[in-house]
PDB file of C-alpha atoms and ligand atoms in Angstrom:
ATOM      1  CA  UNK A   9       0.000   0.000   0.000  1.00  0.00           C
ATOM      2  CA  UNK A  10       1.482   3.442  -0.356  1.00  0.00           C
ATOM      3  CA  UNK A  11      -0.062   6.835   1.478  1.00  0.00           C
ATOM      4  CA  UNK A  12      -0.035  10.178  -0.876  1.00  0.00           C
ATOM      5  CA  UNK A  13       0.198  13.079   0.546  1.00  0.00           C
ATOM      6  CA  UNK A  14      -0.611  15.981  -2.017  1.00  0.00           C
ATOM      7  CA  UNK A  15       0.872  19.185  -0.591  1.00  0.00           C
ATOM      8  CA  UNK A  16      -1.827  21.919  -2.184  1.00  0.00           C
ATOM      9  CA  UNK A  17      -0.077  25.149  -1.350  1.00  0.00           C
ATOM     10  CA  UNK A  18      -3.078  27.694  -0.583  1.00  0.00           C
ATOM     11  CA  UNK A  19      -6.115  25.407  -1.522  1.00  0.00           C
ATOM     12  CA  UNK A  20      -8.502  27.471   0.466  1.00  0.00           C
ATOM     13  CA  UNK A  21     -11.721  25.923   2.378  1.00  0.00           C
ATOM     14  CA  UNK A  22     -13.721  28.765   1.661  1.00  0.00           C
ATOM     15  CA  UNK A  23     -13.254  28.679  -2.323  1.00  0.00           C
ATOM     16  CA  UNK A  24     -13.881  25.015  -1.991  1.00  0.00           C
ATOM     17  CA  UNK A  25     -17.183  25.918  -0.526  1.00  0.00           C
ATOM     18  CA  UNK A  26     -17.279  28.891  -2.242  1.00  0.00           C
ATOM     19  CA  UNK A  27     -17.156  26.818  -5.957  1.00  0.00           C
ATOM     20  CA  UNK A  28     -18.668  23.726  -4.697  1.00  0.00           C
ATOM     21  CA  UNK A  29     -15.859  21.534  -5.837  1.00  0.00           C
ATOM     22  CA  UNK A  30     -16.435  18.250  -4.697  1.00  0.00           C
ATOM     23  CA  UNK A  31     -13.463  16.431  -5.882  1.00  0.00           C
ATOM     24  CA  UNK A  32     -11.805  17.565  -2.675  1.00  0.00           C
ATOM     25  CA  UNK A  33     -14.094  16.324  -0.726  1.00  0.00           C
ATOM     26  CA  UNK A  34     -12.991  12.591  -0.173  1.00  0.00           C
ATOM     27  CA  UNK A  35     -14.047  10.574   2.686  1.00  0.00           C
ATOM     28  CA  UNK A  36     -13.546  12.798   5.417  1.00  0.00           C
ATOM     29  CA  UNK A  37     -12.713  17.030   5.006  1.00  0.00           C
ATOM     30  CA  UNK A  38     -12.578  20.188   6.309  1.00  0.00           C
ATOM     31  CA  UNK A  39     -10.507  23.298   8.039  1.00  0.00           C
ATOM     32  CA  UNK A  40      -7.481  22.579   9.242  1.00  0.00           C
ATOM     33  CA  UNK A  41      -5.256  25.091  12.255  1.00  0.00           C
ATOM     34  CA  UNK A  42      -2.334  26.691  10.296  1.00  0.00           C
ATOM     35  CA  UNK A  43       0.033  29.159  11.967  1.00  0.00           C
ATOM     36  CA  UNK A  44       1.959  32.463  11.220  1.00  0.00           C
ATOM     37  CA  UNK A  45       5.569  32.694  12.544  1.00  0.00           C
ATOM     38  CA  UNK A  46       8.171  35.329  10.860  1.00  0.00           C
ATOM     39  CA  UNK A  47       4.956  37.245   9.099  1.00  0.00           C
ATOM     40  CA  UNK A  48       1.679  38.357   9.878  1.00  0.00           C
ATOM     41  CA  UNK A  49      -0.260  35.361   7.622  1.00  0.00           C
ATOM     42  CA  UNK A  50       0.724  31.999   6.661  1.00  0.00           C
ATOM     43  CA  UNK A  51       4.258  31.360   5.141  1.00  0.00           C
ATOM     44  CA  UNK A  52       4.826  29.102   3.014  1.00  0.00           C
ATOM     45  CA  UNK A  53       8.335  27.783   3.741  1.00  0.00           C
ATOM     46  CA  UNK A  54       8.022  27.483   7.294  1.00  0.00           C
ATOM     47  CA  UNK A  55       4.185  25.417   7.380  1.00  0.00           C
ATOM     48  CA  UNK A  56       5.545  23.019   4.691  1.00  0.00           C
ATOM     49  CA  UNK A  57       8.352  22.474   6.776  1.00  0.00           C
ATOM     50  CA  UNK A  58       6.034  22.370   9.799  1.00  0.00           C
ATOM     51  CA  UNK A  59       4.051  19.464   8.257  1.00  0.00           C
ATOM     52  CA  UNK A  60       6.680  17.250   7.058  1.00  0.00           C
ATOM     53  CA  UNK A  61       8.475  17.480  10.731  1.00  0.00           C
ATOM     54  CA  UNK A  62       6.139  17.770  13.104  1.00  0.00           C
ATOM     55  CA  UNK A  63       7.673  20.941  14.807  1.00  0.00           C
ATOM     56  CA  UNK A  64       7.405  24.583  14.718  1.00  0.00           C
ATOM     57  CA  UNK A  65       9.978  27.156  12.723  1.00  0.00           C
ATOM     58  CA  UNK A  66      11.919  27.126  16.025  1.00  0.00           C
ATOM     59  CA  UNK A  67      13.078  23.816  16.313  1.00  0.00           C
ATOM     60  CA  UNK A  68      12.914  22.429  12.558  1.00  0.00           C
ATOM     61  CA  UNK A  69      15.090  26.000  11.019  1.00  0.00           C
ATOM     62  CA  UNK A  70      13.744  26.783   7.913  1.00  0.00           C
ATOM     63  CA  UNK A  71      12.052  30.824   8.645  1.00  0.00           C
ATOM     64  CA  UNK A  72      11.397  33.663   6.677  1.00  0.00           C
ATOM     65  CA  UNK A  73      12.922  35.751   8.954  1.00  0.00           C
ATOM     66  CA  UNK A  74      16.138  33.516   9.331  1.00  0.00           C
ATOM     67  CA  UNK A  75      19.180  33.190   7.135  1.00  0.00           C
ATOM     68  CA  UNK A  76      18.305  30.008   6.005  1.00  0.00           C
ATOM     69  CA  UNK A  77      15.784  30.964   3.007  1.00  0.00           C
ATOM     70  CA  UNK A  78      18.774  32.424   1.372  1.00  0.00           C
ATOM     71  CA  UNK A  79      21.748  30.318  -0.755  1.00  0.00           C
ATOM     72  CA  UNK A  80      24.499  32.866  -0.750  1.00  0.00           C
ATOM     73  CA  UNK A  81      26.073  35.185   2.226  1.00  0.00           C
ATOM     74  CA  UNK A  82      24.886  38.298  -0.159  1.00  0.00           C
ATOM     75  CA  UNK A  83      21.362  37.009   0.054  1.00  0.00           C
ATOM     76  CA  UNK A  84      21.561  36.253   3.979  1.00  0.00           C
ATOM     77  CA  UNK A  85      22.771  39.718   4.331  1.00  0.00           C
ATOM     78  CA  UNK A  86      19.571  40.923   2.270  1.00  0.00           C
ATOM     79  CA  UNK A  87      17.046  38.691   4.259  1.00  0.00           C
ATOM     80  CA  UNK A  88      17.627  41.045   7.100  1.00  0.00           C
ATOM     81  CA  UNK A  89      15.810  43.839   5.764  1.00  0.00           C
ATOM     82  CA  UNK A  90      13.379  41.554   3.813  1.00  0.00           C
ATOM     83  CA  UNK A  91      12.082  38.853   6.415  1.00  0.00           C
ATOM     84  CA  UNK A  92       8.839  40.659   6.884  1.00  0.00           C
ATOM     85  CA  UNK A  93       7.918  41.171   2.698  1.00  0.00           C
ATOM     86  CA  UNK A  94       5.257  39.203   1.009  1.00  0.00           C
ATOM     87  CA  UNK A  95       6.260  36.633  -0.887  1.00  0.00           C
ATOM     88  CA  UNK A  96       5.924  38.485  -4.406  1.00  0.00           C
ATOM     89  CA  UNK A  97       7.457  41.505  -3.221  1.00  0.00           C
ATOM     90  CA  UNK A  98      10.574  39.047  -2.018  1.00  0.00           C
ATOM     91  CA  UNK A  99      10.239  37.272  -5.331  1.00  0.00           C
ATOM     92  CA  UNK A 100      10.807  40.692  -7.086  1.00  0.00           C
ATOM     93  CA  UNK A 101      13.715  41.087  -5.277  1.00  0.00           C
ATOM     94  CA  UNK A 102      15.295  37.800  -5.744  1.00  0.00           C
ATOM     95  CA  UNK A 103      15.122  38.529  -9.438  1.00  0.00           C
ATOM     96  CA  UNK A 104      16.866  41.754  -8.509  1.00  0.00           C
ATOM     97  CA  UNK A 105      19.709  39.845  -6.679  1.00  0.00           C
ATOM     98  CA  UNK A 106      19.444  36.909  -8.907  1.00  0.00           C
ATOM     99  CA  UNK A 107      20.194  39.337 -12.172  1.00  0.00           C
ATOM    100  CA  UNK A 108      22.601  41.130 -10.152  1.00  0.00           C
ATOM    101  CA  UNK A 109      24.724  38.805  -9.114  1.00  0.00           C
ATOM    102  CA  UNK A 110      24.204  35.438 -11.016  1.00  0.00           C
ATOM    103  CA  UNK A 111      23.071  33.571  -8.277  1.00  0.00           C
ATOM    104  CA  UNK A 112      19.356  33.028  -6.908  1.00  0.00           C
ATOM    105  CA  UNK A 113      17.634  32.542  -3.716  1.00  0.00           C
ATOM    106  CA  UNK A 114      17.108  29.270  -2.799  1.00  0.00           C
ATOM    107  CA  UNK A 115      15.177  28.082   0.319  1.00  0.00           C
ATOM    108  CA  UNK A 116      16.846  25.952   3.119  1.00  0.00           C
ATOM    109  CA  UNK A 117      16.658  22.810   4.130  1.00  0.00           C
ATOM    110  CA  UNK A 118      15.949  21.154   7.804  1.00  0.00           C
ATOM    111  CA  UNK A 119      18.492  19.117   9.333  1.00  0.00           C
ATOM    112  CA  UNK A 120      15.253  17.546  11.158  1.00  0.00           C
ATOM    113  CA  UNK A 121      14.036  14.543  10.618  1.00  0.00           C
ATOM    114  CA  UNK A 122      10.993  14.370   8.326  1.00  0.00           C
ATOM    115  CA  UNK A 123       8.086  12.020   7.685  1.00  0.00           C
ATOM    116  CA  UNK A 124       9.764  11.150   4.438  1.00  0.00           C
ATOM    117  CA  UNK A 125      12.996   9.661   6.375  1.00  0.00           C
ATOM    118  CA  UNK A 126      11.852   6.253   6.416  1.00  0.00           C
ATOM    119  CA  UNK A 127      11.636   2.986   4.122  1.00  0.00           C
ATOM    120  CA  UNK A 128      10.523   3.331   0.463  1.00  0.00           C
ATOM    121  CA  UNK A 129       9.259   6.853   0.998  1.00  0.00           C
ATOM    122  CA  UNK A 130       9.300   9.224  -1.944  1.00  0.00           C
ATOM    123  CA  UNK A 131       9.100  12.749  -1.872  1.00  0.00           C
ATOM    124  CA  UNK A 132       8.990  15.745  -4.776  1.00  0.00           C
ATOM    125  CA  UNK A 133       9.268  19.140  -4.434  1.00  0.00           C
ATOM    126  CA  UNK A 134       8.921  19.924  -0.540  1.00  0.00           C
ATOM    127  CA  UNK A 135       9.122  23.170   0.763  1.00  0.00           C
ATOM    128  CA  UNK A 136      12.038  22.647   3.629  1.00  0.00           C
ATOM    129  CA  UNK A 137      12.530  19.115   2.438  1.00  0.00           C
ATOM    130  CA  UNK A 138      14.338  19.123  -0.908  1.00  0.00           C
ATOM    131  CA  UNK A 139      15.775  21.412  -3.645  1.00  0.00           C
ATOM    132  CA  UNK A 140      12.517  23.476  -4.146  1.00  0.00           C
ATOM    133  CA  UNK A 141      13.435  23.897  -8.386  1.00  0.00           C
ATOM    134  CA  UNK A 142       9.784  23.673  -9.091  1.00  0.00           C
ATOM    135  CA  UNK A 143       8.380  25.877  -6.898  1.00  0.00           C
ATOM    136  CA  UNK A 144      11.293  28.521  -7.763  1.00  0.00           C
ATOM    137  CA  UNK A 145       9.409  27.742 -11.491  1.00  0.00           C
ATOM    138  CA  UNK A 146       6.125  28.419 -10.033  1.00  0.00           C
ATOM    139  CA  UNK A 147       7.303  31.379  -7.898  1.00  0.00           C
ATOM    140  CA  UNK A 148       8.793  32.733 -11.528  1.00  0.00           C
ATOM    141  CA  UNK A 149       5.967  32.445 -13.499  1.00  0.00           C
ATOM    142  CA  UNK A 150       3.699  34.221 -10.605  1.00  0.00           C
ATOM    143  CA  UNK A 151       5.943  37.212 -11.092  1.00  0.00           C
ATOM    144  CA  UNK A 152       5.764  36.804 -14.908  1.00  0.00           C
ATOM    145  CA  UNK A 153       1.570  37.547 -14.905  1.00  0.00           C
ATOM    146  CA  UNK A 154       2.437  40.221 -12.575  1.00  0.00           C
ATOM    147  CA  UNK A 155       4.540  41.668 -15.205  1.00  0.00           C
ATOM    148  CA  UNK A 156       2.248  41.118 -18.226  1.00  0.00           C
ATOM    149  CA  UNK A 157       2.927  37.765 -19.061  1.00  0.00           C
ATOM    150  CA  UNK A 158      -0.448  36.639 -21.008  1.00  0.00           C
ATOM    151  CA  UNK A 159      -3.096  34.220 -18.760  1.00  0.00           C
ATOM    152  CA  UNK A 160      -2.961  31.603 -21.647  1.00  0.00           C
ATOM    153  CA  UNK A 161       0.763  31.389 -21.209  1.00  0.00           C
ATOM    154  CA  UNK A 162       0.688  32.075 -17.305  1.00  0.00           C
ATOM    155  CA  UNK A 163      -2.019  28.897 -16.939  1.00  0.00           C
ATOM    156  CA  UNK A 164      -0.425  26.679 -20.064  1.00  0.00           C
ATOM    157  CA  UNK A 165       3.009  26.844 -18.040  1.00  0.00           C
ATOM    158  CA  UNK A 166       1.739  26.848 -14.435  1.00  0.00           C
ATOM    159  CA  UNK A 167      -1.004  23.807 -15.719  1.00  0.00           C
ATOM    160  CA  UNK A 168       1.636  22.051 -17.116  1.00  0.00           C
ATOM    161  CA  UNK A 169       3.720  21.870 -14.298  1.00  0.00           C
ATOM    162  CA  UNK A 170       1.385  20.520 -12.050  1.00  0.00           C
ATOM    163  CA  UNK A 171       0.039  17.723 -14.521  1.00  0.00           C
ATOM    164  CA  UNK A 172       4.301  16.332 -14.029  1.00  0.00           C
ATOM    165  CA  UNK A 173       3.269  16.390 -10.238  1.00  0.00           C
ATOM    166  CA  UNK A 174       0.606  14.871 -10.554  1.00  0.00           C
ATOM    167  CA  UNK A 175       1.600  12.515 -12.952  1.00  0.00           C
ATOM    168  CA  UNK A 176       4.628  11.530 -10.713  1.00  0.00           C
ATOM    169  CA  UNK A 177       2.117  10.941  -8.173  1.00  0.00           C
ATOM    170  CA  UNK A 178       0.284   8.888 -10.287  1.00  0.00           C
ATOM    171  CA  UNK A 179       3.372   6.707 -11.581  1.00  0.00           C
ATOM    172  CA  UNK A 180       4.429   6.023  -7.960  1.00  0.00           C
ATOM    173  CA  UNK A 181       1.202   3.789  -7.130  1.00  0.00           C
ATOM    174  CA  UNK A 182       2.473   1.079  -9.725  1.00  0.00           C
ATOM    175  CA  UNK A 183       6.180   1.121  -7.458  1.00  0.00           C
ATOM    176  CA  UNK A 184       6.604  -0.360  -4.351  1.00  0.00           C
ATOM    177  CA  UNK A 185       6.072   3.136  -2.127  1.00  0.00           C
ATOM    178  CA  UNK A 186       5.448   3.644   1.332  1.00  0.00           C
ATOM    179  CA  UNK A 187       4.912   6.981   1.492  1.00  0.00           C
ATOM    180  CA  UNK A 188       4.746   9.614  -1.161  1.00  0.00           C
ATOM    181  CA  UNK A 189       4.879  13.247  -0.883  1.00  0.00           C
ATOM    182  CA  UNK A 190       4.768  15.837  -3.350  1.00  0.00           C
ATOM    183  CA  UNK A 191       4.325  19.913  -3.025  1.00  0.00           C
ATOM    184  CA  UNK A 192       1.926  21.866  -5.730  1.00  0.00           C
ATOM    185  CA  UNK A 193       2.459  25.001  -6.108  1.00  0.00           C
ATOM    186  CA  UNK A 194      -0.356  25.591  -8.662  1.00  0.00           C
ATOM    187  CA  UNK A 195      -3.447  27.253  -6.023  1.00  0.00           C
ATOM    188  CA  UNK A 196      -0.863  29.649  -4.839  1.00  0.00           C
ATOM    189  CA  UNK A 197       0.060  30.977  -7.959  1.00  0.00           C
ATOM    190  CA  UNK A 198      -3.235  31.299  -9.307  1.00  0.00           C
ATOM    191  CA  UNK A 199      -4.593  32.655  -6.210  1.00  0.00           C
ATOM    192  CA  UNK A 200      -2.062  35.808  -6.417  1.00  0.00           C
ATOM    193  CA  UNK A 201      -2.508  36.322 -10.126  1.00  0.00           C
ATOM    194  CA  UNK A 202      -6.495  35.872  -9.818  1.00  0.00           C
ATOM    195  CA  UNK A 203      -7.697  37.298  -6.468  1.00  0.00           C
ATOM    196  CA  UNK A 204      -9.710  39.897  -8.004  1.00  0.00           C
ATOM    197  CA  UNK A 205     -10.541  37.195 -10.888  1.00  0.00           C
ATOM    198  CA  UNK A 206     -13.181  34.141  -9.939  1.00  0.00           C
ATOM    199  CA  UNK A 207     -13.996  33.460 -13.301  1.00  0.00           C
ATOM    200  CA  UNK A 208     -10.247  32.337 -14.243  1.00  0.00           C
ATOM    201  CA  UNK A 209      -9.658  30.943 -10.422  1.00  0.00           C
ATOM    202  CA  UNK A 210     -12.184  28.884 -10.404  1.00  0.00           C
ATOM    203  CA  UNK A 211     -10.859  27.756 -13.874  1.00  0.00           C
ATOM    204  CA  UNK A 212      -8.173  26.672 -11.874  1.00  0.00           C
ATOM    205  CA  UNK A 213      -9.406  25.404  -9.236  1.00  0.00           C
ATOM    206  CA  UNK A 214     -11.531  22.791 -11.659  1.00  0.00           C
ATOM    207  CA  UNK A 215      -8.583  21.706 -13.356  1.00  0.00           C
ATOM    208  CA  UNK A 216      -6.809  20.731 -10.279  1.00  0.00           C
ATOM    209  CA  UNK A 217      -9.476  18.796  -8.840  1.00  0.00           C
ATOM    210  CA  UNK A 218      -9.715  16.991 -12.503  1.00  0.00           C
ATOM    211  CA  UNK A 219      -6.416  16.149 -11.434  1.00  0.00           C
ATOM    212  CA  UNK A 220      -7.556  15.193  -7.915  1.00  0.00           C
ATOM    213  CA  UNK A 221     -10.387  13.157  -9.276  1.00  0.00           C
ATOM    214  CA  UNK A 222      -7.882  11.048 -11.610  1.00  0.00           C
ATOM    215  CA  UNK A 223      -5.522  10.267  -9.170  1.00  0.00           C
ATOM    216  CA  UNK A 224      -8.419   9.119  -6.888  1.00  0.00           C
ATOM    217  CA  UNK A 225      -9.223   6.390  -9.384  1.00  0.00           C
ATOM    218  CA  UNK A 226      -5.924   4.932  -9.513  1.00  0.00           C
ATOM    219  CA  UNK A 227      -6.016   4.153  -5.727  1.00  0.00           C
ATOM    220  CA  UNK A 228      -6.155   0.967  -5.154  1.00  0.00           C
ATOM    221  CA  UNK A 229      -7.905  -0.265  -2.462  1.00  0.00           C
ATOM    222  CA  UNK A 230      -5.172   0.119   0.301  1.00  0.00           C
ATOM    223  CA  UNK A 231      -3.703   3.129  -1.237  1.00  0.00           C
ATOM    224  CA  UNK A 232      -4.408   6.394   1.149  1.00  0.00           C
ATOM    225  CA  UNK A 233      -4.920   9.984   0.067  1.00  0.00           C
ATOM    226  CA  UNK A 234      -4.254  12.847   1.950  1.00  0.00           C
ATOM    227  CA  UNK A 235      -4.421  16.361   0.845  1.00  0.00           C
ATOM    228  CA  UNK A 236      -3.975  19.630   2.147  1.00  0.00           C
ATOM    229  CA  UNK A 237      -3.084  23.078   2.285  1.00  0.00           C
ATOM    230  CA  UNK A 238      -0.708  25.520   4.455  1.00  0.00           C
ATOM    231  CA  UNK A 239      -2.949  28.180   3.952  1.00  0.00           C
ATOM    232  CA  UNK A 240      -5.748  29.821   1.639  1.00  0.00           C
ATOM    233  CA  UNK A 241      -5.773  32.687  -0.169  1.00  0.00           C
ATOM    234  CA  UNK A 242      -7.934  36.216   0.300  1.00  0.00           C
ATOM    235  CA  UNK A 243      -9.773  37.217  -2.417  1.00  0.00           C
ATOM    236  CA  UNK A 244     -12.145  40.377  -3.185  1.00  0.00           C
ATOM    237  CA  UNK A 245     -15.506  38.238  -3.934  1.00  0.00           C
ATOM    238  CA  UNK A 246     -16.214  36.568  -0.899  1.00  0.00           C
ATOM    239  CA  UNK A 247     -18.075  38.285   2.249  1.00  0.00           C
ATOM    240  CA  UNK A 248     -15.044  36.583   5.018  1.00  0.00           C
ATOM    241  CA  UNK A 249     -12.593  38.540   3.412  1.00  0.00           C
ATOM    242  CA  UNK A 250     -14.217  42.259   3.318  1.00  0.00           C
ATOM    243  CA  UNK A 251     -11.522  43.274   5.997  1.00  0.00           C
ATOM    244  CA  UNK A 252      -8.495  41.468   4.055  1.00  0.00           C
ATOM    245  CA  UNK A 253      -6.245  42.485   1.202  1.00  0.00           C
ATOM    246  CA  UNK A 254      -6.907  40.461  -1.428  1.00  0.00           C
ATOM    247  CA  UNK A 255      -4.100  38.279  -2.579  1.00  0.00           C
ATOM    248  CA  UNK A 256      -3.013  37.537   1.089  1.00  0.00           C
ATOM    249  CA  UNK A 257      -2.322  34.389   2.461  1.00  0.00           C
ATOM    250  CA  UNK A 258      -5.939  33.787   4.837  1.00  0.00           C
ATOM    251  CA  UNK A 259      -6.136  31.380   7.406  1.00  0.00           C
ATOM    252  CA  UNK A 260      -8.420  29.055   5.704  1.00  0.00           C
ATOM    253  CA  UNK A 261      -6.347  26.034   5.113  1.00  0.00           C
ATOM    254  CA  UNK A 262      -7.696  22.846   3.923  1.00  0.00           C
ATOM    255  CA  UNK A 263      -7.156  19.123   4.798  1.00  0.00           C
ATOM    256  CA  UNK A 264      -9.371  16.704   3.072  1.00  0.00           C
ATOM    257  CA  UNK A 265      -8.583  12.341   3.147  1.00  0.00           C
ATOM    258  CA  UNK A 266      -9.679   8.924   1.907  1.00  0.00           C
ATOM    259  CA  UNK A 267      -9.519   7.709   5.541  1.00  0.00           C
ATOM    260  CA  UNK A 268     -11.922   8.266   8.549  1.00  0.00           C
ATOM    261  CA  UNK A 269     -10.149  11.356   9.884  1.00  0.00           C
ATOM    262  CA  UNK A 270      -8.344  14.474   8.707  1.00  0.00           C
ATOM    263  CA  UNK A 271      -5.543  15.623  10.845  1.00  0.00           C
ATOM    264  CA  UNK A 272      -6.480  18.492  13.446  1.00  0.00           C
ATOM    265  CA  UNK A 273      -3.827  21.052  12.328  1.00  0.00           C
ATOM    266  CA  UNK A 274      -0.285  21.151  10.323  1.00  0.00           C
ATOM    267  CA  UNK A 275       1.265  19.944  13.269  1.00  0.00           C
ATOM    268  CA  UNK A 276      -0.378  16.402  13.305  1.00  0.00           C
ATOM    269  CA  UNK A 277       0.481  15.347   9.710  1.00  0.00           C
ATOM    270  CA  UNK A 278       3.340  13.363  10.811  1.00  0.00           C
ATOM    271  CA  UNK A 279       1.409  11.392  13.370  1.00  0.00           C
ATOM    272  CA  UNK A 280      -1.427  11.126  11.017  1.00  0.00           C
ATOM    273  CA  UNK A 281       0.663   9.092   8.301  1.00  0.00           C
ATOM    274  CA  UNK A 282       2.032   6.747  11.172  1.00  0.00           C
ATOM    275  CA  UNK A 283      -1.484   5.924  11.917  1.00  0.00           C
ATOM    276  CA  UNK A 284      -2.189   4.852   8.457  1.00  0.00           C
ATOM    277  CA  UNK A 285       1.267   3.540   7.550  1.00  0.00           C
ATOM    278  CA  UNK A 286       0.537   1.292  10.332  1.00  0.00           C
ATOM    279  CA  UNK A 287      -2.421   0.437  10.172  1.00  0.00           C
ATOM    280  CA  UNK A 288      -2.977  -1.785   6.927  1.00  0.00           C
ATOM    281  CA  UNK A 289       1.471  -2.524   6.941  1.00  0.00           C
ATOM    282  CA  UNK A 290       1.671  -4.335   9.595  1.00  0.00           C
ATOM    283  CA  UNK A 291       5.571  -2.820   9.421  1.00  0.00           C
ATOM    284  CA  UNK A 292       6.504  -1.246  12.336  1.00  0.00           C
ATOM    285  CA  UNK A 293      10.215  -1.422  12.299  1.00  0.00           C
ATOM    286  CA  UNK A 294      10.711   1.998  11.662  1.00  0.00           C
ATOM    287  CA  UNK A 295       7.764   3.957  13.398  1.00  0.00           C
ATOM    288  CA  UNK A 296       8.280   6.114  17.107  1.00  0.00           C
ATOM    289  CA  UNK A 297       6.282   3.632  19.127  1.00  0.00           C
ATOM    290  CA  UNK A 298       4.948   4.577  22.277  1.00  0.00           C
ATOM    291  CA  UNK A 299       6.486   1.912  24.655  1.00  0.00           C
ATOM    292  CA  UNK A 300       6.245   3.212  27.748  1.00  0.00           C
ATOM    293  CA  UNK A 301       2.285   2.707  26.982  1.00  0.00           C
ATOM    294  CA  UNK A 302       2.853  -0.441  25.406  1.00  0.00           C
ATOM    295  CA  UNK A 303       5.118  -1.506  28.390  1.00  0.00           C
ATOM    296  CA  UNK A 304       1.778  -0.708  30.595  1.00  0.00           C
ATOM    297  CA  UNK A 305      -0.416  -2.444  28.613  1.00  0.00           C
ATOM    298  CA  UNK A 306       1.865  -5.675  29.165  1.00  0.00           C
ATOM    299  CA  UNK A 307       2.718  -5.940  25.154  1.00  0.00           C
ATOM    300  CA  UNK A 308       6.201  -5.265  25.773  1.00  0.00           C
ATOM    301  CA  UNK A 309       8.654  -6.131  28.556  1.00  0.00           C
TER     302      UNK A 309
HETATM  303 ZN1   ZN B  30       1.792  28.531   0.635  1.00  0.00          ZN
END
């Protein structure tokens, strides 16, 4: 059997309400508790990070405030005066430093352990976790529509990335996988280029849960889906947001399952693929087991 988790950056519980988009609604969905650490909102970096480790900012490293975000000692110096920008304003000025100096900003890595250190587990494009190229491709082409890039191109390029991801997801159910994990950058995008836009978001939004709804029917029946979101996005057509800027990260993030039970928050998503690793595996070699409550309940000596 093999657990997918589908990292949708910014798939926000209101617009799923708000577009009635059932394919995210498997078997069991709804809000999920996010946090805000080195900004006001939401960052992306540092919740990604969050869910793959279990901890906060503080112990797993990877911060928009801290040096860490940043590949060279140019860029560290930079992130001093930047940790508090939004993320396009920071993107801006990456391709500032980036055409400047050669060199671009990369974001770091933890040294924690993740939910993808473990036996046949697979993992793509994880905030925190690996290399980040495509959502450096994504962050790119969210800048480009912000600079006059056409939607058609914008939406070809952007749509085109995530079919690879979710095509790699798709592949990985015919390997033997534990654990797959893979980080979608498409909601995001989309939701900073079409805040002010529902007709062409919820264009979106429909083509990712087409991609949603096609993965679904290549589980097999022990296969696990979870998917979920670090955050949502504020727009300027729906009543909760009056008081927000559009284009902001909101708080509305999104966790939605095959199984009986979502996690709580971003915290939990480690614990939550133990519990359904273990439960159909049967392999517990490599899983934090509590045995000082096994030792009580006389299963262990
Ligand atoms: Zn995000």
């Amino acid at each position: 059997m093999t657990v997918v988790v589908l990292a949708l950056d910014a798939l926000d519980a209101g617009l799923v309400e708000h577009f009635n988009l059932d394919e995210f609604r498997l078997e069991s969905s709804g809000p999920i508790e996010t946090f805000a650490y080195s900004k006001d909102d939401p960052y992306t970096p540092e919740v990604w990070t969050t869910v793959a480790t279990g901890v906060g900012p503080e112990e797993h490293g990877v911060t928009g405030a801290g040096t860490s975000e940043w590949g060279n000692p140019l860029l560290e110096f930079a992130s001093k005066f930047t940790g508090r920008l939004s993320e396009s304003t920071r993107g801006t000025l990456g391709r500032f430093i980036r055409n400047t100096t050669n060199q671009r900003e990369t974001i770091g890595r933890t040294d924690r352990q993740t939910a993808f250190d473990r036996d046949n587990a697979v993992v793509r494009n994880w905030p925190g976790v690996t290399d980040g190229r495509d959502l450096q491709q994504a962050w790119d082409l969210m800048n480009a529509v912000a600079e006059g890039m056409s939607k058609q191109e914008f939406e070809r390029k952007l749509l085109c990335l995530c079919a690879e991801q979710f095509g790699w997801a798709r592949e990985i159910l015919h390997h033997d996988v534990s654990l797959a994990g893979v980080h979608v950058h498409t909601l995001d995008a989309a939701g900073h280029a079409y805040a002010d836009d529902p007709e062409s978001l919820e264009r979106v939004y429909r083509r990712v849960g087409a991609f949603v709804a096609e993965l679904v029917t290549e589980l097999s029946e022990e296969d696990e889906l979870l998917l979920l979101s670090d955050h949502g996005m504020s727009v300027n057509f729906l009543d909760a947001d009056a008081d927000a800027d559009p284009a902001t990260h909101s708080w509305r993030a999104y966790a939605s399952a095959t199984t009986d039970e979502i996690p709580e928050s971003v915290y939990d998503v480690p614990a939550w693929i133990d519990r359904h690793l273990s439960a159909t595996d049967g392999d517990v070699d490599d899983i934090d087991m509590p045995t000082e409550r096994l030792r009580e309940l006389g299963y262990i000596e």
